[in-house]
Amino acid sequence: MTVTGQTFTNGGRNYGSSSNGYLSSRLDGCTPSFINSEQDIITAYLKGNRSFLDRYVANHVTEQDLEGWLNEKRSKGNNRFVSIQTCEIPSASDEDVSTKPKGGTTDYRKFIRDLTTDVKHLSSIGKLMQHLASYVASATDCDDFTVYVLDENSQEFRMYTEANNLNGPESGIEAENGYVRPVSSTKDPPVLLNSSQASSSTGGVVGLLDKPCNILSLPVLDLSDRVVGTIQFYRVAERANFTEEDKRTCSNLIGMSGLLLKCQEFYFDMGKQRQLNEFLLTVTKSIFQDIVSMDNVIIKIMNYAKRLVSADRTALFLLDPKTDEVYARVFDRGEAEQLEIQASSGSSTGLNKQSNEIRFSTNKGVAGYVAATGQTLNIADAYADERFNREIDLLTGYKTKTILCMPLCIRGKTIGVVQMVNKRNGVFTKRDEEAFEVFAVYCALALHHAKLYEKIRRSEQRNKVALEVLSYHSQASDEEANQLMKTPIPKEINELTDYSFSPWTVDNDDKPLYVLYMFRDLFQQSRFDLGRLCRFTLTVRKNYRNVPYHNWSHAFSVAQCMFMIMKKSSKTKFSLLEGLALFVACLCHDVDHRGFTNQFMVNSASPLATLYSTSTMEHHHFNHTITILQQEGHNIFTYLSSDDYKQVLSDIKEFILATDLAIFFANKGRLKDITAKQQFDWNIKEQRQLGFAISMTACDLCSSSKPWDIQIGVVGVIFEEFYAQGDKEKAAGKTPMTMMDRDRKDQLPILQSGFLTGICVPCYEILAEILPETQPMLEGTRTNLKRWQADAEKEKEKELAREKESAENAQQSGNAETVSA
């Protein structure tokens, strides 16, 4: 394109010349002197008559004119127009054709409404400017326009086209006073050219018409008055020149560019945020649903990180706080977006042969710096940064250009860093940093959970090994089981059904044989695999600890008592499965008892108390029973159906928990109300379960119903266990209960009287109501109670005598002191 004889080129094109003389006259910069004189007079008058100016503006100036003046005032120093008359624009190829709106309209409301509606669909500044130019061209009846967008990085104006979005670097256009001409680069913002300046410059535009044209050039500003581009409008010279009204109209419409750019930025940010949210949701689902190993999580994080910021390669380093090093064992080789775990070959760079990982100190390299400081680094030129370690590039032959490295933190503590290398289109931007900063939070959480998962998995494996070892040492040997299997089971053991029988007199080696006899008598041995039954019985015995009272002998006594009750009671009261659950529950109800009460376990912060907040030991006894049943060759219930098996285990749990005296008091109250009204019915399931629960308590306390000689011997063993607990409490600086205090043995009769009165007698009274066959147990308990009460009375008399003697001694001592005085 040429303007008054000067040749304008663009992209290697020569647009010829023009002979228009108007621009030549403007080039001289000469303005007639009479015009300058009149302007000075008018200016002086207006300065001295502000009221006249106000009235004139109010009555004769339109709002559009005012808005145009304000826009010009805001951009003071940058005259936003260049009006060049009779410029010649030759025809161009179809690929450079811009939209040529016709018709002309200045409906500002429609203009704003349409553009704000359309702006959400415009994905770039170039598209927005082209859309804006189309409206302005229509409003001012222009024949064509050209859009130039300012490249923020190179500070060059680049011509925008629909096909290419933006032309390549060879299309760099320098801004010179608001007009444009081809140059390599510039950082000068565009300003206004007057006609003479425009005529003397060399430059070019792409147009449609091979005719002389007038040009109107305007900078496009954002809300901060920063230039983001330039739009040039063309009107064929033979039609009309650009008028002042055209300038004001363009000023008003282009003045909306800042608002539209802000709207576009808002929609763009919303879209980006929505995409980021969807991306993070996908990441979260993918990573957290598949935390199998740390390496697996690292691979996913690295793949997603590359996608998020369009990086060519990525690396994730974990921080080892013990050695103050960062290390990686997953490496990105840049092959088809796939990451793999590869063995590293040792070298001076810190590659480790044994562990197949790369390690280096936190005072070395970009990753080390970020790990040490917790700061994000965005490096546009890696080799220009002294923190960059070139050894890896030298080793691999890969050229690192740009780097974005960010820390991964949990609770303010750095656990690793992610390093993205070589953005595929330009350099890493602030938007990349912001997006990855959010992504890094999810990455850190995933890595933290992966570490926890690995710890838990290792802990589980250690527990399995420990359980395997303990199971081997805690279960009966095959030799013991074979020996028991070979021992003939007695045909009759009549004393087992005698209420006065002392189970504690049976030798420990004979007790398993007695258990087999009771199983056979109650449930028909043919139902059970003898080998499994022998192993189960012997292993249960082995898992009772060597404590004074809650040991295998106690378990045997409780099981024998239940056997006796079931043998003497009507068979209709106990079904086969219920009887089986009751007998096994009695045999296992205190397995692995430690000789301490539930309250002691809670107060001493025992791990069992952490697992079970209520009925601590009872829950443990049941779970240990299940553990024994799960050992190979120990499940005695294999002959049961699935439903029966579940029911038996459920009943065993309920019956073992019933031995907790805290639960007994609740069961006693409910049963007492029912029996007082004579409404107990074994056919009602709830009442039936209460009956079984009270039977478990009665069997657990069966030593209270035994003859006196047996009973007092067992009480001595019980209190020896209590005193052992009291000794531990004293050692911990605590005061034990009276029943646990070895120094208060004299209180034993009183304590036993209270125990039998408050717990044992009420229990056996209710049991005798629902199972009359157990009346001898109630009578035996009452007989023992009388003995304890008598001993308690004697102890009280002794206590009174001691108190009286102490008082007399004190009085005599006082009298002696008086005489002496």
Short mmCIF file of N, CA, C and O in Angstrom, two decimals, residues 534-596:
data_model
loop_
_atom_site.label_atom_id
_atom_site.label_comp_id
_atom_site.label_asym_id
_atom_site.label_seq_id
_atom_site.Cartn_x
_atom_site.Cartn_y
_atom_site.Cartn_z
N CYS A 534 -10.51 -82.36 69.19
CA CYS A 534 -9.35 -82.50 70.08
C CYS A 534 -8.43 -81.29 69.95
O CYS A 534 -7.95 -80.74 70.97
N ARG A 535 -8.16 -80.85 68.72
CA ARG A 535 -7.27 -79.69 68.54
C ARG A 535 -7.89 -78.44 69.15
O ARG A 535 -7.20 -77.64 69.80
N PHE A 536 -9.18 -78.25 68.92
CA PHE A 536 -9.86 -77.07 69.46
C PHE A 536 -9.77 -77.06 70.98
O PHE A 536 -9.41 -76.04 71.59
N THR A 537 -10.08 -78.18 71.63
CA THR A 537 -10.09 -78.24 73.09
C THR A 537 -8.70 -78.00 73.65
O THR A 537 -8.52 -77.22 74.61
N LEU A 538 -7.71 -78.64 73.08
CA LEU A 538 -6.35 -78.49 73.58
C LEU A 538 -5.81 -77.08 73.35
O LEU A 538 -5.08 -76.54 74.18
N THR A 539 -6.16 -76.47 72.21
CA THR A 539 -5.69 -75.11 71.93
C THR A 539 -6.37 -74.11 72.84
O THR A 539 -5.73 -73.14 73.29
N VAL A 540 -7.66 -74.32 73.14
CA VAL A 540 -8.34 -73.45 74.10
C VAL A 540 -7.62 -73.54 75.45
O VAL A 540 -7.36 -72.53 76.11
N ARG A 541 -7.31 -74.74 75.88
CA ARG A 541 -6.58 -74.90 77.15
C ARG A 541 -5.25 -74.15 77.11
O ARG A 541 -4.87 -73.47 78.06
N LYS A 542 -4.55 -74.24 76.01
CA LYS A 542 -3.23 -73.62 75.89
C LYS A 542 -3.32 -72.10 75.90
O LYS A 542 -2.36 -71.41 76.28
N ASN A 543 -4.43 -71.56 75.47
CA ASN A 543 -4.58 -70.11 75.38
C ASN A 543 -5.12 -69.47 76.65
O ASN A 543 -5.32 -68.25 76.67
N TYR A 544 -5.40 -70.26 77.67
CA TYR A 544 -5.68 -69.68 78.98
C TYR A 544 -4.36 -69.40 79.67
O TYR A 544 -3.47 -70.26 79.71
N ARG A 545 -4.22 -68.20 80.20
CA ARG A 545 -2.96 -67.81 80.82
C ARG A 545 -2.83 -68.40 82.23
O ARG A 545 -3.82 -68.77 82.86
N ASN A 546 -1.60 -68.41 82.71
CA ASN A 546 -1.31 -68.96 84.03
C ASN A 546 -1.51 -67.88 85.09
O ASN A 546 -0.56 -67.37 85.69
N VAL A 547 -2.79 -67.49 85.29
CA VAL A 547 -3.14 -66.52 86.32
C VAL A 547 -3.83 -67.27 87.45
O VAL A 547 -4.29 -68.41 87.28
N PRO A 548 -3.91 -66.68 88.65
CA PRO A 548 -4.43 -67.43 89.81
C PRO A 548 -5.83 -68.00 89.63
O PRO A 548 -6.09 -69.14 90.03
N TYR A 549 -6.76 -67.23 89.06
CA TYR A 549 -8.16 -67.70 89.03
C TYR A 549 -8.71 -67.88 87.63
O TYR A 549 -9.24 -68.95 87.29
N HIS A 550 -8.64 -66.85 86.78
CA HIS A 550 -9.26 -66.90 85.45
C HIS A 550 -8.39 -67.72 84.50
O HIS A 550 -7.85 -67.21 83.52
N ASN A 551 -8.32 -69.01 84.78
CA ASN A 551 -7.46 -69.91 84.03
C ASN A 551 -8.27 -71.08 83.47
O ASN A 551 -9.51 -71.07 83.49
N TRP A 552 -7.57 -72.07 82.97
CA TRP A 552 -8.23 -73.23 82.36
C TRP A 552 -9.12 -73.97 83.35
O TRP A 552 -10.20 -74.44 83.00
N SER A 553 -8.74 -74.03 84.60
CA SER A 553 -9.55 -74.72 85.61
C SER A 553 -10.88 -74.00 85.80
O SER A 553 -11.94 -74.65 85.95
N HIS A 554 -10.83 -72.68 85.81
CA HIS A 554 -12.08 -71.92 85.92
C HIS A 554 -12.97 -72.17 84.71
O HIS A 554 -14.19 -72.37 84.84
N ALA A 555 -12.39 -72.15 83.52
CA ALA A 555 -13.17 -72.40 82.30
C ALA A 555 -13.82 -73.78 82.36
O ALA A 555 -15.00 -73.95 82.01
N PHE A 556 -13.06 -74.76 82.80
CA PHE A 556 -13.60 -76.12 82.90
C PHE A 556 -14.75 -76.17 83.89
O PHE A 556 -15.78 -76.84 83.65
N SER A 557 -14.63 -75.45 85.02
CA SER A 557 -15.69 -75.47 86.03
C SER A 557 -16.97 -74.84 85.50
O SER A 557 -18.08 -75.33 85.78
N VAL A 558 -16.85 -73.77 84.74
CA VAL A 558 -18.03 -73.11 84.17
C VAL A 558 -18.69 -74.01 83.13
O VAL A 558 -19.93 -74.15 83.10
N ALA A 559 -17.88 -74.65 82.27
CA ALA A 559 -18.43 -75.57 81.26
C ALA A 559 -19.12 -76.75 81.92
O ALA A 559 -20.19 -77.20 81.49
N GLN A 560 -18.52 -77.30 83.01
CA GLN A 560 -19.13 -78.43 83.72
C GLN A 560 -20.47 -78.03 84.35
O GLN A 560 -21.43 -78.80 84.33
N CYS A 561 -20.54 -76.79 84.87
CA CYS A 561 -21.79 -76.32 85.47
C CYS A 561 -22.89 -76.21 84.41
O CYS A 561 -24.04 -76.60 84.65
N MET A 562 -22.55 -75.70 83.23
CA MET A 562 -23.54 -75.60 82.15
C MET A 562 -23.97 -76.99 81.70
O MET A 562 -25.16 -77.22 81.42
N PHE A 563 -23.01 -77.91 81.62
CA PHE A 563 -23.34 -79.29 81.27
C PHE A 563 -24.35 -79.85 82.27
O PHE A 563 -25.34 -80.49 81.89
N MET A 564 -24.10 -79.60 83.56
CA MET A 564 -24.98 -80.09 84.61
C MET A 564 -26.38 -79.48 84.47
O MET A 564 -27.39 -80.20 84.60
N ILE A 565 -26.48 -78.19 84.23
CA ILE A 565 -27.79 -77.54 84.10
C ILE A 565 -28.56 -78.11 82.92
O ILE A 565 -29.76 -78.41 83.01
N MET A 566 -27.87 -78.27 81.78
CA MET A 566 -28.56 -78.79 80.59
C MET A 566 -28.98 -80.24 80.78
O MET A 566 -30.03 -80.67 80.29
N LYS A 567 -28.17 -81.01 81.49
CA LYS A 567 -28.52 -82.42 81.71
C LYS A 567 -29.72 -82.56 82.65
O LYS A 567 -30.56 -83.46 82.47
N LYS A 568 -29.83 -81.68 83.64
CA LYS A 568 -30.91 -81.78 84.62
C LYS A 568 -32.18 -81.09 84.17
O LYS A 568 -33.26 -81.35 84.70
N SER A 569 -32.06 -80.16 83.21
CA SER A 569 -33.23 -79.40 82.75
C SER A 569 -33.92 -80.15 81.63
O SER A 569 -33.38 -81.07 81.01
N SER A 570 -35.13 -79.73 81.36
CA SER A 570 -35.90 -80.32 80.27
C SER A 570 -35.20 -80.03 78.95
O SER A 570 -34.73 -78.91 78.68
N LYS A 571 -35.10 -81.04 78.08
CA LYS A 571 -34.40 -80.89 76.80
C LYS A 571 -35.08 -79.89 75.89
O LYS A 571 -34.47 -79.36 74.96
N THR A 572 -36.36 -79.64 76.14
CA THR A 572 -37.09 -78.70 75.28
C THR A 572 -36.65 -77.26 75.51
O THR A 572 -36.93 -76.39 74.70
N LYS A 573 -35.99 -77.01 76.65
CA LYS A 573 -35.58 -75.64 76.95
C LYS A 573 -34.32 -75.24 76.18
O LYS A 573 -34.03 -74.06 76.03
N PHE A 574 -33.52 -76.21 75.73
CA PHE A 574 -32.27 -75.91 75.03
C PHE A 574 -32.27 -76.67 73.70
O PHE A 574 -32.24 -77.90 73.69
N SER A 575 -32.30 -75.93 72.60
CA SER A 575 -32.17 -76.59 71.30
C SER A 575 -30.73 -77.04 71.11
O SER A 575 -29.83 -76.65 71.87
N LEU A 576 -30.51 -77.86 70.10
CA LEU A 576 -29.16 -78.38 69.86
C LEU A 576 -28.17 -77.26 69.60
O LEU A 576 -27.07 -77.23 70.19
N LEU A 577 -28.52 -76.29 68.76
CA LEU A 577 -27.61 -75.19 68.44
C LEU A 577 -27.41 -74.27 69.64
O LEU A 577 -26.29 -73.79 69.89
N GLU A 578 -28.49 -74.01 70.39
CA GLU A 578 -28.37 -73.16 71.57
C GLU A 578 -27.48 -73.81 72.62
O GLU A 578 -26.63 -73.15 73.23
N GLY A 579 -27.67 -75.12 72.83
CA GLY A 579 -26.85 -75.84 73.79
C GLY A 579 -25.38 -75.83 73.37
O GLY A 579 -24.48 -75.65 74.20
N LEU A 580 -25.13 -76.02 72.07
CA LEU A 580 -23.76 -76.01 71.57
C LEU A 580 -23.12 -74.65 71.79
O LEU A 580 -21.96 -74.55 72.24
N ALA A 581 -23.86 -73.57 71.49
CA ALA A 581 -23.33 -72.22 71.68
C ALA A 581 -23.06 -71.94 73.16
O ALA A 581 -22.04 -71.35 73.51
N LEU A 582 -23.96 -72.39 74.05
CA LEU A 582 -23.78 -72.17 75.48
C LEU A 582 -22.54 -72.91 76.01
O LEU A 582 -21.74 -72.35 76.76
N PHE A 583 -22.37 -74.16 75.60
CA PHE A 583 -21.26 -74.94 76.12
C PHE A 583 -19.91 -74.39 75.63
O PHE A 583 -18.97 -74.25 76.42
N VAL A 584 -19.82 -74.07 74.33
CA VAL A 584 -18.57 -73.51 73.79
C VAL A 584 -18.29 -72.14 74.41
O VAL A 584 -17.14 -71.81 74.73
N ALA A 585 -19.36 -71.35 74.62
CA ALA A 585 -19.18 -70.03 75.25
C ALA A 585 -18.62 -70.18 76.66
O ALA A 585 -17.74 -69.42 77.07
N CYS A 586 -19.11 -71.17 77.43
CA CYS A 586 -18.59 -71.39 78.78
C CYS A 586 -17.12 -71.81 78.74
O CYS A 586 -16.30 -71.34 79.54
N LEU A 587 -16.79 -72.67 77.79
CA LEU A 587 -15.42 -73.18 77.69
C LEU A 587 -14.44 -72.05 77.32
O LEU A 587 -13.28 -72.06 77.76
N CYS A 588 -14.92 -71.05 76.53
CA CYS A 588 -14.02 -70.00 76.01
C CYS A 588 -14.27 -68.62 76.64
O CYS A 588 -13.64 -67.64 76.22
N HIS A 589 -15.14 -68.53 77.63
CA HIS A 589 -15.61 -67.22 78.07
C HIS A 589 -14.52 -66.35 78.70
O HIS A 589 -14.65 -65.13 78.76
N ASP A 590 -13.41 -66.94 79.17
CA ASP A 590 -12.32 -66.15 79.75
C ASP A 590 -10.98 -66.44 79.08
O ASP A 590 -9.92 -66.22 79.69
N VAL A 591 -11.00 -66.95 77.84
CA VAL A 591 -9.75 -67.31 77.18
C VAL A 591 -8.86 -66.09 77.03
O VAL A 591 -9.31 -64.99 76.71
N ASP A 592 -7.57 -66.26 77.32
CA ASP A 592 -6.57 -65.20 77.28
C ASP A 592 -6.85 -64.09 78.29
O ASP A 592 -6.50 -62.92 78.08
N HIS A 593 -7.47 -64.43 79.42
CA HIS A 593 -7.70 -63.44 80.49
C HIS A 593 -6.35 -63.09 81.12
O HIS A 593 -5.50 -63.96 81.33
N ARG A 594 -6.15 -61.80 81.42
CA ARG A 594 -4.86 -61.36 81.94
C ARG A 594 -4.84 -61.25 83.45
O ARG A 594 -3.82 -60.85 84.06
N GLY A 595 -5.98 -61.56 84.11
CA GLY A 595 -6.02 -61.48 85.57
C GLY A 595 -6.36 -60.10 86.08
O GLY A 595 -6.17 -59.81 87.27
N PHE A 596 -6.89 -59.22 85.23
CA PHE A 596 -7.24 -57.87 85.63
C PHE A 596 -8.68 -57.57 85.23
O PHE A 596 -9.20 -58.12 84.25
#
